[in-house]
Amino acid sequence: MKIPVILNSEKVILDAKPTEKLSDVLRKLGLLSVKNGCGQGLCGSCTVLLDDKPVPSCIIPVGIVRNASIETLEFFSLTKEGEDILSGFKQAGITLCGFCNSARIFSTYALLKKVYRPSLEELETLADCIECNCTDKKTFMNGVIYATAAKHEREGRKNGHI
């Protein structure tokens, strides 16, 4: 089946069975940031942005993504938002393991898109959602705080004002 999508800002036609997992189709295209982990949408290693929302691509049948926008970590990392997050993580001393990268980065993106300055409760909830031991909870939360600051600096905002 031919499935038109916007993949990493380019119009492409995916040639796949409609029941095939989106994660498998993306990996066949060489997008290796999409990892095959649990296969049940729980571990986050296959997370992509689908219409600008983080989703586990291992539970998404490719047939339902017709005309959707899909971003993988390879592309997102080169965007201004991706650079803000990676800069914040680096400043906090975070070295991601490769397994949880997309879950941590895309969940941080979703939070920073939703709130101007995350509360401690929001940071703790975010940290608790990702089960990986490569980064401790406090360091991850600090990385999100630094990413928030990087975003605000890039946007020229201070103290909630433009």
Coordinates of C-alpha atoms in Angstrom, one line a residue:
M1 CA 0.0 0.0 0.0
K2 CA 1.2 3.5 -0.8
I3 CA 1.0 5.8 2.2
P4 CA 1.8 9.5 1.7
V5 CA 3.4 11.2 4.8
I6 CA 5.6 14.1 5.6
L7 CA 8.7 12.5 7.1
N8 CA 11.3 14.7 8.6
S9 CA 9.8 17.7 6.6
E10 CA 9.8 15.9 3.3
K11 CA 6.9 14.5 1.4
V12 CA 7.4 10.8 0.9
I13 CA 5.4 7.7 0.0
L14 CA 5.8 4.8 2.4
D15 CA 5.3 1.5 0.6
A16 CA 4.1 -0.9 3.3
K17 CA 1.4 -3.2 4.5
P18 CA -1.2 -1.1 6.4
T19 CA -0.8 -3.3 9.5
E20 CA 3.0 -3.0 9.6
K21 CA 4.4 -1.2 12.7
L22 CA 5.5 2.3 12.0
S23 CA 8.7 1.6 13.9
D24 CA 9.6 -1.2 11.5
V25 CA 8.9 0.9 8.4
L26 CA 11.1 3.7 9.7
R27 CA 13.9 1.4 10.5
K28 CA 13.8 -0.1 7.0
L29 CA 14.3 3.5 5.8
G30 CA 17.5 3.7 7.8
L31 CA 16.1 5.9 10.6
L32 CA 17.9 4.1 13.4
S33 CA 17.0 6.5 16.2
V34 CA 13.7 4.5 16.2
K35 CA 14.7 1.5 18.3
N36 CA 12.9 -1.8 18.7
G37 CA 12.5 -2.2 22.4
C38 CA 9.5 -3.7 24.2
G39 CA 7.2 -3.7 21.2
Q40 CA 4.3 -2.7 23.5
G41 CA 4.6 1.1 23.6
L42 CA 6.0 1.1 27.1
C43 CA 9.8 1.6 27.0
G44 CA 9.9 4.7 24.8
S45 CA 12.8 3.6 22.6
C46 CA 10.7 3.9 19.5
T47 CA 9.2 7.3 20.2
V48 CA 8.7 9.7 17.3
L49 CA 6.7 12.9 16.9
L50 CA 3.5 12.2 15.1
D51 CA 1.7 15.4 14.2
D52 CA 4.0 17.1 16.8
K53 CA 3.1 14.7 19.6
P54 CA 5.4 12.0 21.0
V55 CA 4.1 8.5 20.4
P56 CA 5.5 5.0 20.6
S57 CA 5.8 4.1 16.9
C58 CA 5.9 0.3 17.7
I59 CA 2.1 0.3 18.4
I60 CA 1.1 2.5 15.4
P61 CA 0.0 0.7 12.3
V62 CA 1.5 2.5 9.4
G63 CA -1.9 2.5 7.6
I64 CA -3.3 5.1 10.0
V65 CA -0.5 7.7 9.4
R66 CA -1.7 8.7 5.9
N67 CA -0.9 12.4 5.4
A68 CA 0.5 12.7 8.9
S69 CA 3.7 14.5 9.8
I70 CA 6.4 12.3 11.4
E71 CA 9.6 13.4 12.9
T72 CA 12.4 11.2 14.1
L73 CA 15.2 12.1 16.4
E74 CA 17.7 12.3 13.5
F75 CA 15.7 15.3 12.2
F76 CA 14.5 16.8 15.4
S77 CA 18.0 17.0 16.9
L78 CA 18.9 19.5 14.2
T79 CA 16.0 21.9 15.0
K80 CA 16.2 24.8 17.3
E81 CA 14.0 23.1 19.9
G82 CA 16.2 20.0 19.7
E83 CA 19.3 22.0 20.1
D84 CA 17.8 23.7 23.2
I85 CA 17.1 20.3 24.8
L86 CA 20.5 18.7 23.8
S87 CA 22.2 21.8 25.1
G88 CA 20.4 21.6 28.4
F89 CA 21.1 17.9 28.8
K90 CA 24.8 18.5 28.1
Q91 CA 24.9 21.3 30.6
A92 CA 23.4 19.0 33.3
G93 CA 26.1 16.3 32.4
I94 CA 23.6 13.9 30.9
T95 CA 25.0 11.2 28.6
L96 CA 22.1 9.3 27.2
C97 CA 22.5 5.5 26.6
G98 CA 20.9 5.5 23.1
F99 CA 17.9 3.4 24.2
C100 CA 16.0 6.2 26.0
N101 CA 17.1 9.2 23.9
S102 CA 13.9 9.7 21.9
A103 CA 11.7 9.2 24.9
R104 CA 13.6 11.7 27.0
I105 CA 14.1 14.3 24.3
F106 CA 10.5 14.1 22.9
S107 CA 8.8 14.1 26.3
T108 CA 10.9 17.1 27.3
Y109 CA 9.9 18.8 24.0
A110 CA 6.2 18.1 24.7
L111 CA 6.4 19.5 28.2
L112 CA 8.3 22.7 27.1
K113 CA 5.8 23.3 24.4
K114 CA 2.9 23.1 26.9
V115 CA 4.3 25.1 29.8
Y116 CA 6.6 28.2 30.1
R117 CA 8.4 27.0 33.2
P118 CA 7.8 23.5 34.4
S119 CA 6.9 23.0 38.1
L120 CA 8.8 20.6 40.3
E121 CA 5.7 18.3 40.2
E122 CA 5.7 18.4 36.3
L123 CA 9.5 17.6 36.3
E124 CA 9.1 14.7 38.7
T125 CA 6.2 13.3 36.6
L126 CA 8.2 13.6 33.5
A127 CA 11.2 11.9 35.1
D128 CA 9.1 9.1 36.5
C129 CA 7.6 8.3 33.1
I130 CA 10.9 7.1 31.6
E131 CA 12.4 3.9 33.0
C132 CA 16.1 3.9 32.2
N133 CA 19.0 3.9 34.5
C134 CA 21.5 5.8 32.3
T135 CA 20.5 9.1 34.0
D136 CA 19.3 9.6 37.5
K137 CA 16.1 11.5 38.2
K138 CA 17.6 14.6 39.6
T139 CA 20.1 15.0 36.8
F140 CA 17.4 14.5 34.2
M141 CA 15.2 17.1 35.9
N142 CA 18.2 19.6 36.0
G143 CA 18.7 18.9 32.2
V144 CA 15.0 19.9 31.6
I145 CA 15.5 23.1 33.6
Y146 CA 18.6 23.9 31.6
A147 CA 16.8 23.2 28.4
T148 CA 14.0 25.5 29.5
A149 CA 16.6 28.3 30.1
A150 CA 18.2 27.6 26.7
K151 CA 14.7 27.9 25.0
H152 CA 14.0 31.1 26.8
E153 CA 17.3 32.6 25.9
R154 CA 16.9 31.7 22.3
E155 CA 13.4 33.2 22.2
G156 CA 14.7 36.3 24.0
R157 CA 12.3 35.8 26.9
K158 CA 13.1 36.5 30.6
N159 CA 10.9 36.2 33.6
G160 CA 7.9 35.2 31.4
H161 CA 8.0 38.2 29.2
I162 CA 9.1 38.8 25.6

